[in-house]
């Protein structure tokens, strides 16, 4: 049995049942009209089905380009760190999955650190992240990074005021050292509205495969929305630099955000075979923008 399904609707209290098109249904499809009739009979919307088919096609082509980019990174010994930050449920993990699922694991890592140990809490803050930086010929995706101390930790009271202020002073210097050493650091902020975040929290709550994603810290994100906003804006104001800029993605539509985030990373490098891509590798400026351009659209 083959399914054509759209995004789940987490705004509902409980997930909807998903109807499916059977192989027999597909065997009867000979034209667009036949497909439309089959979708209508199964309770599907033609526009959503066509959007999902186009999404899968574009994603496949972009993942082909990611494989080509990784080959170039390995051959030239580049070091690439892609940082994905944003509010809870903004789509960071899903984007990383699409970035990495067809890459060679020998030249790629995903870093998602747990809370620091007692020993790490007594060390220089950046030390636990330095050892995770990419080696020559490697790309590393950070599912949250040292920027935990810029937003999450002060909002939740996990660091002192002095620790926060020290971090904000040091991080531009730290990133400038990475830049001078030749490490490519790409900083992406996944921006989501408060209403969409709540819908995704609701969806996780009732999905047994996603319930592990919902923590007490996540749930407090709605209560502390304005406090998150304050620290996020402070982070951009102090850490958006010419050598390590922030790039903002509108992520209310997760699928579009996945495609555009991949396009943005691809656009940063002139890798071998890029001109032969079967899809555009330039991001949509209405979805992806530099911090200063997006200042009135941030969430």
PDB file of C-alpha atoms in Angstrom:
ATOM      1  CA  UNK A   1       0.000   0.000   0.000  1.00  0.00           C
ATOM      2  CA  UNK A   2       1.315   3.428  -0.987  1.00  0.00           C
ATOM      3  CA  UNK A   3       0.531   6.593   0.946  1.00  0.00           C
ATOM      4  CA  UNK A   4       0.392  10.140  -0.296  1.00  0.00           C
ATOM      5  CA  UNK A   5       0.124  12.203   2.837  1.00  0.00           C
ATOM      6  CA  UNK A   6       0.744  15.820   3.767  1.00  0.00           C
ATOM      7  CA  UNK A   7       2.052  17.453   6.900  1.00  0.00           C
ATOM      8  CA  UNK A   8       0.340  16.238  10.024  1.00  0.00           C
ATOM      9  CA  UNK A   9      -2.064  18.725  11.588  1.00  0.00           C
ATOM     10  CA  UNK A  10      -0.764  19.038  15.136  1.00  0.00           C
ATOM     11  CA  UNK A  11      -3.322  21.728  15.925  1.00  0.00           C
ATOM     12  CA  UNK A  12      -5.822  18.954  16.550  1.00  0.00           C
ATOM     13  CA  UNK A  13      -6.036  17.432  20.005  1.00  0.00           C
ATOM     14  CA  UNK A  14      -5.423  13.985  18.529  1.00  0.00           C
ATOM     15  CA  UNK A  15      -3.796  12.982  15.235  1.00  0.00           C
ATOM     16  CA  UNK A  16      -6.089  12.348  12.296  1.00  0.00           C
ATOM     17  CA  UNK A  17      -6.311   8.951  10.658  1.00  0.00           C
ATOM     18  CA  UNK A  18      -4.389   8.909   7.361  1.00  0.00           C
ATOM     19  CA  UNK A  19      -6.191   7.454   4.373  1.00  0.00           C
ATOM     20  CA  UNK A  20      -4.116   5.694   1.747  1.00  0.00           C
ATOM     21  CA  UNK A  21      -4.158   5.034  -1.959  1.00  0.00           C
ATOM     22  CA  UNK A  22      -3.768   1.352  -2.749  1.00  0.00           C
ATOM     23  CA  UNK A  23      -1.719  -0.156  -5.570  1.00  0.00           C
ATOM     24  CA  UNK A  24      -4.993  -0.859  -7.344  1.00  0.00           C
ATOM     25  CA  UNK A  25      -5.847   2.833  -7.201  1.00  0.00           C
ATOM     26  CA  UNK A  26      -2.554   3.716  -8.827  1.00  0.00           C
ATOM     27  CA  UNK A  27      -2.969   1.074 -11.502  1.00  0.00           C
ATOM     28  CA  UNK A  28      -6.176   2.817 -12.594  1.00  0.00           C
ATOM     29  CA  UNK A  29      -4.488   6.202 -12.887  1.00  0.00           C
ATOM     30  CA  UNK A  30      -3.821   7.015 -16.546  1.00  0.00           C
ATOM     31  CA  UNK A  31      -4.144  10.799 -16.470  1.00  0.00           C
ATOM     32  CA  UNK A  32      -4.151  13.815 -14.176  1.00  0.00           C
ATOM     33  CA  UNK A  33      -7.956  13.593 -14.046  1.00  0.00           C
ATOM     34  CA  UNK A  34      -7.740   9.974 -12.865  1.00  0.00           C
ATOM     35  CA  UNK A  35      -5.255  10.952 -10.154  1.00  0.00           C
ATOM     36  CA  UNK A  36      -7.455  13.829  -9.038  1.00  0.00           C
ATOM     37  CA  UNK A  37     -10.485  11.549  -8.820  1.00  0.00           C
ATOM     38  CA  UNK A  38      -8.556   8.931  -6.833  1.00  0.00           C
ATOM     39  CA  UNK A  39      -7.284  11.571  -4.408  1.00  0.00           C
ATOM     40  CA  UNK A  40     -10.728  13.068  -3.929  1.00  0.00           C
ATOM     41  CA  UNK A  41     -12.244   9.630  -3.318  1.00  0.00           C
ATOM     42  CA  UNK A  42      -9.640   8.954  -0.635  1.00  0.00           C
ATOM     43  CA  UNK A  43     -10.150  12.336   1.007  1.00  0.00           C
ATOM     44  CA  UNK A  44      -6.901  13.838  -0.279  1.00  0.00           C
ATOM     45  CA  UNK A  45      -6.298  17.281  -1.757  1.00  0.00           C
ATOM     46  CA  UNK A  46      -4.675  17.349  -5.180  1.00  0.00           C
ATOM     47  CA  UNK A  47      -2.630  20.478  -4.453  1.00  0.00           C
ATOM     48  CA  UNK A  48      -1.138  18.985  -1.299  1.00  0.00           C
ATOM     49  CA  UNK A  49      -0.309  15.714  -3.037  1.00  0.00           C
ATOM     50  CA  UNK A  50       1.409  17.491  -5.923  1.00  0.00           C
ATOM     51  CA  UNK A  51       3.305  19.715  -3.479  1.00  0.00           C
ATOM     52  CA  UNK A  52       4.591  16.646  -1.618  1.00  0.00           C
ATOM     53  CA  UNK A  53       5.649  14.946  -4.847  1.00  0.00           C
ATOM     54  CA  UNK A  54       7.505  18.099  -5.922  1.00  0.00           C
ATOM     55  CA  UNK A  55       9.100  18.356  -2.455  1.00  0.00           C
ATOM     56  CA  UNK A  56      10.398  14.790  -2.631  1.00  0.00           C
ATOM     57  CA  UNK A  57      11.779  15.389  -6.126  1.00  0.00           C
ATOM     58  CA  UNK A  58      13.557  18.603  -5.119  1.00  0.00           C
ATOM     59  CA  UNK A  59      14.885  17.035  -1.920  1.00  0.00           C
ATOM     60  CA  UNK A  60      16.389  14.129  -3.840  1.00  0.00           C
ATOM     61  CA  UNK A  61      18.195  16.468  -6.227  1.00  0.00           C
ATOM     62  CA  UNK A  62      19.479  18.639  -3.392  1.00  0.00           C
ATOM     63  CA  UNK A  63      20.742  15.578  -1.536  1.00  0.00           C
ATOM     64  CA  UNK A  64      22.611  14.591  -4.689  1.00  0.00           C
ATOM     65  CA  UNK A  65      24.259  18.015  -4.535  1.00  0.00           C
ATOM     66  CA  UNK A  66      25.106  17.469  -0.859  1.00  0.00           C
ATOM     67  CA  UNK A  67      26.911  14.255  -1.816  1.00  0.00           C
ATOM     68  CA  UNK A  68      28.868  16.199  -4.442  1.00  0.00           C
ATOM     69  CA  UNK A  69      29.659  18.915  -1.900  1.00  0.00           C
ATOM     70  CA  UNK A  70      30.878  16.349   0.617  1.00  0.00           C
ATOM     71  CA  UNK A  71      33.128  14.739  -2.006  1.00  0.00           C
ATOM     72  CA  UNK A  72      34.683  18.150  -2.687  1.00  0.00           C
ATOM     73  CA  UNK A  73      35.111  18.800   1.049  1.00  0.00           C
ATOM     74  CA  UNK A  74      36.950  15.483   1.440  1.00  0.00           C
ATOM     75  CA  UNK A  75      39.144  15.973  -1.635  1.00  0.00           C
ATOM     76  CA  UNK A  76      40.160  19.524  -0.713  1.00  0.00           C
ATOM     77  CA  UNK A  77      40.431  18.993   3.042  1.00  0.00           C
ATOM     78  CA  UNK A  78      37.870  21.641   3.938  1.00  0.00           C
ATOM     79  CA  UNK A  79      36.476  21.921   7.468  1.00  0.00           C
ATOM     80  CA  UNK A  80      32.783  22.833   7.605  1.00  0.00           C
ATOM     81  CA  UNK A  81      30.619  23.371  10.703  1.00  0.00           C
ATOM     82  CA  UNK A  82      26.905  23.999  10.198  1.00  0.00           C
ATOM     83  CA  UNK A  83      25.189  25.328  13.329  1.00  0.00           C
ATOM     84  CA  UNK A  84      21.410  24.996  13.570  1.00  0.00           C
ATOM     85  CA  UNK A  85      19.796  27.057  16.300  1.00  0.00           C
ATOM     86  CA  UNK A  86      16.240  28.162  17.025  1.00  0.00           C
ATOM     87  CA  UNK A  87      13.350  27.747  19.385  1.00  0.00           C
ATOM     88  CA  UNK A  88      12.124  24.287  20.329  1.00  0.00           C
ATOM     89  CA  UNK A  89      10.131  22.545  17.557  1.00  0.00           C
ATOM     90  CA  UNK A  90      11.481  24.915  14.900  1.00  0.00           C
ATOM     91  CA  UNK A  91      12.565  21.961  12.727  1.00  0.00           C
ATOM     92  CA  UNK A  92      16.301  21.755  13.365  1.00  0.00           C
ATOM     93  CA  UNK A  93      16.431  17.971  13.820  1.00  0.00           C
ATOM     94  CA  UNK A  94      14.317  17.287  10.743  1.00  0.00           C
ATOM     95  CA  UNK A  95      16.527  19.538   8.636  1.00  0.00           C
ATOM     96  CA  UNK A  96      19.695  17.824   9.859  1.00  0.00           C
ATOM     97  CA  UNK A  97      18.210  14.451   8.962  1.00  0.00           C
ATOM     98  CA  UNK A  98      17.604  15.609   5.387  1.00  0.00           C
ATOM     99  CA  UNK A  99      21.054  17.180   5.175  1.00  0.00           C
ATOM    100  CA  UNK A 100      22.848  14.052   6.302  1.00  0.00           C
ATOM    101  CA  UNK A 101      20.837  10.947   5.448  1.00  0.00           C
ATOM    102  CA  UNK A 102      22.734  10.174   2.211  1.00  0.00           C
ATOM    103  CA  UNK A 103      26.175  11.472   3.175  1.00  0.00           C
ATOM    104  CA  UNK A 104      29.183   9.277   3.838  1.00  0.00           C
ATOM    105  CA  UNK A 105      29.235   8.844   7.650  1.00  0.00           C
ATOM    106  CA  UNK A 106      33.029   8.586   7.609  1.00  0.00           C
ATOM    107  CA  UNK A 107      33.284  12.261   6.648  1.00  0.00           C
ATOM    108  CA  UNK A 108      30.264  13.635   8.484  1.00  0.00           C
ATOM    109  CA  UNK A 109      29.073  13.931  12.082  1.00  0.00           C
ATOM    110  CA  UNK A 110      25.986  15.185  13.866  1.00  0.00           C
ATOM    111  CA  UNK A 111      26.727  16.752  17.256  1.00  0.00           C
ATOM    112  CA  UNK A 112      23.893  17.033  19.792  1.00  0.00           C
ATOM    113  CA  UNK A 113      25.504  17.264  23.204  1.00  0.00           C
ATOM    114  CA  UNK A 114      23.783  16.439  26.466  1.00  0.00           C
ATOM    115  CA  UNK A 115      23.920  18.818  29.398  1.00  0.00           C
ATOM    116  CA  UNK A 116      27.506  19.315  30.655  1.00  0.00           C
ATOM    117  CA  UNK A 117      28.938  16.985  33.259  1.00  0.00           C
ATOM    118  CA  UNK A 118      30.156  18.235  36.634  1.00  0.00           C
ATOM    119  CA  UNK A 119      33.711  18.189  35.256  1.00  0.00           C
ATOM    120  CA  UNK A 120      32.760  20.104  32.112  1.00  0.00           C
ATOM    121  CA  UNK A 121      30.941  22.722  34.156  1.00  0.00           C
ATOM    122  CA  UNK A 122      34.268  23.575  35.800  1.00  0.00           C
ATOM    123  CA  UNK A 123      36.124  23.865  32.485  1.00  0.00           C
ATOM    124  CA  UNK A 124      36.286  26.718  29.987  1.00  0.00           C
ATOM    125  CA  UNK A 125      32.844  26.797  28.402  1.00  0.00           C
ATOM    126  CA  UNK A 126      34.033  26.384  24.807  1.00  0.00           C
ATOM    127  CA  UNK A 127      36.232  23.357  25.547  1.00  0.00           C
ATOM    128  CA  UNK A 128      33.507  20.734  25.098  1.00  0.00           C
ATOM    129  CA  UNK A 129      32.650  22.207  21.696  1.00  0.00           C
ATOM    130  CA  UNK A 130      36.217  22.650  20.463  1.00  0.00           C
ATOM    131  CA  UNK A 131      36.784  18.887  20.485  1.00  0.00           C
ATOM    132  CA  UNK A 132      33.700  18.476  18.272  1.00  0.00           C
ATOM    133  CA  UNK A 133      34.901  20.848  15.547  1.00  0.00           C
ATOM    134  CA  UNK A 134      35.402  19.337  12.071  1.00  0.00           C
ATOM    135  CA  UNK A 135      38.619  17.680  11.061  1.00  0.00           C
ATOM    136  CA  UNK A 136      40.098  18.155   7.603  1.00  0.00           C
ATOM    137  CA  UNK A 137      37.729  16.753   4.982  1.00  0.00           C
ATOM    138  CA  UNK A 138      34.737  16.670   7.319  1.00  0.00           C
ATOM    139  CA  UNK A 139      31.364  18.394   7.701  1.00  0.00           C
ATOM    140  CA  UNK A 140      29.773  18.593  11.154  1.00  0.00           C
ATOM    141  CA  UNK A 141      26.162  19.526  11.898  1.00  0.00           C
ATOM    142  CA  UNK A 142      25.530  21.018  15.339  1.00  0.00           C
ATOM    143  CA  UNK A 143      22.012  20.412  16.636  1.00  0.00           C
ATOM    144  CA  UNK A 144      22.395  23.343  19.013  1.00  0.00           C
ATOM    145  CA  UNK A 145      25.865  24.556  19.841  1.00  0.00           C
ATOM    146  CA  UNK A 146      27.812  26.879  22.103  1.00  0.00           C
ATOM    147  CA  UNK A 147      24.918  29.287  21.600  1.00  0.00           C
ATOM    148  CA  UNK A 148      23.010  27.416  24.294  1.00  0.00           C
ATOM    149  CA  UNK A 149      24.652  29.915  26.636  1.00  0.00           C
ATOM    150  CA  UNK A 150      23.316  32.859  24.635  1.00  0.00           C
ATOM    151  CA  UNK A 151      19.615  31.961  24.859  1.00  0.00           C
ATOM    152  CA  UNK A 152      18.507  28.711  26.517  1.00  0.00           C
ATOM    153  CA  UNK A 153      20.769  28.835  29.565  1.00  0.00           C
ATOM    154  CA  UNK A 154      19.995  32.412  30.696  1.00  0.00           C
ATOM    155  CA  UNK A 155      16.281  31.975  29.975  1.00  0.00           C
ATOM    156  CA  UNK A 156      16.071  28.777  32.030  1.00  0.00           C
ATOM    157  CA  UNK A 157      18.492  29.912  34.739  1.00  0.00           C
ATOM    158  CA  UNK A 158      21.155  27.338  33.837  1.00  0.00           C
ATOM    159  CA  UNK A 159      24.012  29.863  33.995  1.00  0.00           C
ATOM    160  CA  UNK A 160      24.884  32.879  36.087  1.00  0.00           C
ATOM    161  CA  UNK A 161      24.768  36.465  34.871  1.00  0.00           C
ATOM    162  CA  UNK A 162      28.579  36.593  34.973  1.00  0.00           C
ATOM    163  CA  UNK A 163      28.885  33.395  32.888  1.00  0.00           C
ATOM    164  CA  UNK A 164      26.472  34.793  30.336  1.00  0.00           C
ATOM    165  CA  UNK A 165      28.278  38.114  30.052  1.00  0.00           C
ATOM    166  CA  UNK A 166      31.657  36.407  29.725  1.00  0.00           C
ATOM    167  CA  UNK A 167      30.322  34.227  26.927  1.00  0.00           C
ATOM    168  CA  UNK A 168      28.921  37.211  25.024  1.00  0.00           C
ATOM    169  CA  UNK A 169      32.319  38.928  25.227  1.00  0.00           C
ATOM    170  CA  UNK A 170      34.280  35.870  24.172  1.00  0.00           C
ATOM    171  CA  UNK A 171      32.193  34.324  21.406  1.00  0.00           C
ATOM    172  CA  UNK A 172      33.042  36.847  18.646  1.00  0.00           C
ATOM    173  CA  UNK A 173      36.743  36.405  19.421  1.00  0.00           C
ATOM    174  CA  UNK A 174      36.348  32.625  19.492  1.00  0.00           C
ATOM    175  CA  UNK A 175      34.604  32.582  16.102  1.00  0.00           C
ATOM    176  CA  UNK A 176      37.166  34.964  14.646  1.00  0.00           C
ATOM    177  CA  UNK A 177      39.896  32.480  15.587  1.00  0.00           C
ATOM    178  CA  UNK A 178      37.950  29.720  13.823  1.00  0.00           C
ATOM    179  CA  UNK A 179      37.604  31.952  10.764  1.00  0.00           C
ATOM    180  CA  UNK A 180      41.315  32.768  10.704  1.00  0.00           C
ATOM    181  CA  UNK A 181      42.151  29.070  11.006  1.00  0.00           C
ATOM    182  CA  UNK A 182      40.110  28.316   7.892  1.00  0.00           C
ATOM    183  CA  UNK A 183      37.048  26.636   9.445  1.00  0.00           C
ATOM    184  CA  UNK A 184      33.813  27.423   7.609  1.00  0.00           C
ATOM    185  CA  UNK A 185      31.166  28.170  10.257  1.00  0.00           C
ATOM    186  CA  UNK A 186      27.606  28.536   8.944  1.00  0.00           C
ATOM    187  CA  UNK A 187      25.124  29.795  11.550  1.00  0.00           C
ATOM    188  CA  UNK A 188      21.437  29.169  10.826  1.00  0.00           C
ATOM    189  CA  UNK A 189      18.557  30.369  12.999  1.00  0.00           C
ATOM    190  CA  UNK A 190      15.255  28.527  12.443  1.00  0.00           C
ATOM    191  CA  UNK A 191      12.494  31.074  13.087  1.00  0.00           C
ATOM    192  CA  UNK A 192       9.011  29.875  14.070  1.00  0.00           C
ATOM    193  CA  UNK A 193       5.903  31.706  15.301  1.00  0.00           C
ATOM    194  CA  UNK A 194       4.475  31.133  18.749  1.00  0.00           C
ATOM    195  CA  UNK A 195       1.256  29.701  17.306  1.00  0.00           C
ATOM    196  CA  UNK A 196       3.077  27.220  15.088  1.00  0.00           C
ATOM    197  CA  UNK A 197       5.304  26.135  17.950  1.00  0.00           C
ATOM    198  CA  UNK A 198       2.242  25.338  20.051  1.00  0.00           C
ATOM    199  CA  UNK A 199       0.733  23.304  17.209  1.00  0.00           C
ATOM    200  CA  UNK A 200       3.907  21.237  16.930  1.00  0.00           C
ATOM    201  CA  UNK A 201       4.037  20.709  20.687  1.00  0.00           C
ATOM    202  CA  UNK A 202       0.458  19.404  20.503  1.00  0.00           C
ATOM    203  CA  UNK A 203       1.422  17.061  17.698  1.00  0.00           C
ATOM    204  CA  UNK A 204       4.346  15.656  19.680  1.00  0.00           C
ATOM    205  CA  UNK A 205       2.198  15.171  22.734  1.00  0.00           C
ATOM    206  CA  UNK A 206      -0.097  12.695  20.969  1.00  0.00           C
ATOM    207  CA  UNK A 207       2.432  11.014  18.660  1.00  0.00           C
ATOM    208  CA  UNK A 208       4.110   8.034  20.400  1.00  0.00           C
ATOM    209  CA  UNK A 209       7.019   8.244  17.950  1.00  0.00           C
ATOM    210  CA  UNK A 210       7.689  11.895  18.800  1.00  0.00           C
ATOM    211  CA  UNK A 211       6.699  12.130  22.458  1.00  0.00           C
ATOM    212  CA  UNK A 212      10.358  11.850  23.516  1.00  0.00           C
ATOM    213  CA  UNK A 213      10.956  15.231  21.845  1.00  0.00           C
ATOM    214  CA  UNK A 214       8.662  17.021  24.290  1.00  0.00           C
ATOM    215  CA  UNK A 215      10.370  17.911  27.572  1.00  0.00           C
ATOM    216  CA  UNK A 216       9.425  20.189  30.479  1.00  0.00           C
ATOM    217  CA  UNK A 217      11.962  22.695  29.131  1.00  0.00           C
ATOM    218  CA  UNK A 218      10.168  22.661  25.761  1.00  0.00           C
ATOM    219  CA  UNK A 219       6.773  23.243  27.350  1.00  0.00           C
ATOM    220  CA  UNK A 220       8.093  26.225  29.291  1.00  0.00           C
ATOM    221  CA  UNK A 221       9.154  27.767  25.992  1.00  0.00           C
ATOM    222  CA  UNK A 222       5.623  29.014  25.440  1.00  0.00           C
ATOM    223  CA  UNK A 223       5.442  30.538  28.911  1.00  0.00           C
ATOM    224  CA  UNK A 224       8.824  32.228  28.482  1.00  0.00           C
ATOM    225  CA  UNK A 225       8.358  33.288  24.854  1.00  0.00           C
ATOM    226  CA  UNK A 226       9.133  36.972  25.429  1.00  0.00           C
ATOM    227  CA  UNK A 227      12.180  36.185  27.542  1.00  0.00           C
ATOM    228  CA  UNK A 228      13.499  33.952  24.739  1.00  0.00           C
ATOM    229  CA  UNK A 229      12.874  36.817  22.326  1.00  0.00           C
ATOM    230  CA  UNK A 230      14.909  39.240  24.446  1.00  0.00           C
ATOM    231  CA  UNK A 231      17.959  36.964  24.691  1.00  0.00           C
ATOM    232  CA  UNK A 232      17.714  35.961  21.043  1.00  0.00           C
ATOM    233  CA  UNK A 233      17.812  39.603  19.985  1.00  0.00           C
ATOM    234  CA  UNK A 234      20.790  40.237  22.282  1.00  0.00           C
ATOM    235  CA  UNK A 235      22.559  37.270  20.688  1.00  0.00           C
ATOM    236  CA  UNK A 236      22.073  38.603  17.164  1.00  0.00           C
ATOM    237  CA  UNK A 237      23.116  42.117  18.131  1.00  0.00           C
ATOM    238  CA  UNK A 238      26.395  40.954  19.691  1.00  0.00           C
ATOM    239  CA  UNK A 239      27.373  37.916  17.587  1.00  0.00           C
ATOM    240  CA  UNK A 240      26.318  38.770  14.017  1.00  0.00           C
ATOM    241  CA  UNK A 241      29.675  39.663  12.440  1.00  0.00           C
ATOM    242  CA  UNK A 242      31.067  40.022   8.932  1.00  0.00           C
ATOM    243  CA  UNK A 243      33.216  36.904   9.385  1.00  0.00           C
ATOM    244  CA  UNK A 244      30.516  34.837  11.145  1.00  0.00           C
ATOM    245  CA  UNK A 245      27.043  36.141  10.222  1.00  0.00           C
ATOM    246  CA  UNK A 246      23.653  34.801  11.234  1.00  0.00           C
ATOM    247  CA  UNK A 247      21.261  33.597   8.536  1.00  0.00           C
ATOM    248  CA  UNK A 248      17.548  33.380   9.356  1.00  0.00           C
ATOM    249  CA  UNK A 249      15.117  30.832   7.903  1.00  0.00           C
ATOM    250  CA  UNK A 250      11.348  31.120   8.163  1.00  0.00           C
ATOM    251  CA  UNK A 251      10.352  27.601   9.286  1.00  0.00           C
ATOM    252  CA  UNK A 252       6.587  27.598   9.782  1.00  0.00           C
ATOM    253  CA  UNK A 253       6.554  25.333   6.724  1.00  0.00           C
ATOM    254  CA  UNK A 254       9.064  22.624   7.660  1.00  0.00           C
ATOM    255  CA  UNK A 255       9.407  21.150   4.184  1.00  0.00           C
ATOM    256  CA  UNK A 256      10.195  24.448   2.507  1.00  0.00           C
ATOM    257  CA  UNK A 257      12.651  25.259   5.315  1.00  0.00           C
ATOM    258  CA  UNK A 258      14.465  21.959   4.767  1.00  0.00           C
ATOM    259  CA  UNK A 259      14.886  22.608   1.064  1.00  0.00           C
ATOM    260  CA  UNK A 260      15.989  26.209   1.508  1.00  0.00           C
ATOM    261  CA  UNK A 261      18.452  25.447   4.303  1.00  0.00           C
ATOM    262  CA  UNK A 262      20.165  22.879   2.072  1.00  0.00           C
ATOM    263  CA  UNK A 263      20.191  25.357  -0.805  1.00  0.00           C
ATOM    264  CA  UNK A 264      21.797  27.981   1.408  1.00  0.00           C
ATOM    265  CA  UNK A 265      24.642  25.692   2.486  1.00  0.00           C
ATOM    266  CA  UNK A 266      25.219  24.599  -1.115  1.00  0.00           C
ATOM    267  CA  UNK A 267      25.296  28.233  -2.239  1.00  0.00           C
ATOM    268  CA  UNK A 268      28.248  28.952   0.082  1.00  0.00           C
ATOM    269  CA  UNK A 269      30.695  26.730  -1.828  1.00  0.00           C
ATOM    270  CA  UNK A 270      31.941  26.387  -5.405  1.00  0.00           C
ATOM    271  CA  UNK A 271      32.228  22.608  -5.427  1.00  0.00           C
ATOM    272  CA  UNK A 272      32.956  20.446  -8.452  1.00  0.00           C
ATOM    273  CA  UNK A 273      29.863  19.675 -10.527  1.00  0.00           C
ATOM    274  CA  UNK A 274      27.727  22.447  -9.037  1.00  0.00           C
ATOM    275  CA  UNK A 275      26.929  23.888 -12.462  1.00  0.00           C
ATOM    276  CA  UNK A 276      25.396  20.553 -13.483  1.00  0.00           C
ATOM    277  CA  UNK A 277      22.749  20.560 -10.729  1.00  0.00           C
ATOM    278  CA  UNK A 278      19.250  19.533 -11.831  1.00  0.00           C
ATOM    279  CA  UNK A 279      17.633  21.968  -9.399  1.00  0.00           C
ATOM    280  CA  UNK A 280      18.363  25.484  -8.216  1.00  0.00           C
ATOM    281  CA  UNK A 281      20.996  25.737  -5.510  1.00  0.00           C
ATOM    282  CA  UNK A 282      20.231  29.374  -4.701  1.00  0.00           C
ATOM    283  CA  UNK A 283      17.969  29.927  -1.672  1.00  0.00           C
ATOM    284  CA  UNK A 284      14.682  31.802  -1.816  1.00  0.00           C
ATOM    285  CA  UNK A 285      15.328  35.302  -0.325  1.00  0.00           C
ATOM    286  CA  UNK A 286      11.760  35.333   1.023  1.00  0.00           C
ATOM    287  CA  UNK A 287      12.599  32.326   3.220  1.00  0.00           C
ATOM    288  CA  UNK A 288      16.332  32.738   3.847  1.00  0.00           C
ATOM    289  CA  UNK A 289      17.828  36.100   4.782  1.00  0.00           C
ATOM    290  CA  UNK A 290      20.679  37.710   6.664  1.00  0.00           C
ATOM    291  CA  UNK A 291      19.978  38.935  10.206  1.00  0.00           C
ATOM    292  CA  UNK A 292      19.830  42.660   9.382  1.00  0.00           C
ATOM    293  CA  UNK A 293      17.373  42.087   6.519  1.00  0.00           C
ATOM    294  CA  UNK A 294      15.126  39.883   8.633  1.00  0.00           C
ATOM    295  CA  UNK A 295      15.121  42.028  11.776  1.00  0.00           C
ATOM    296  CA  UNK A 296      11.390  42.783  11.499  1.00  0.00           C
ATOM    297  CA  UNK A 297      10.414  39.169  10.830  1.00  0.00           C
ATOM    298  CA  UNK A 298      12.191  37.274  13.619  1.00  0.00           C
ATOM    299  CA  UNK A 299      10.483  34.819  15.950  1.00  0.00           C
TER     300      UNK A 299
END
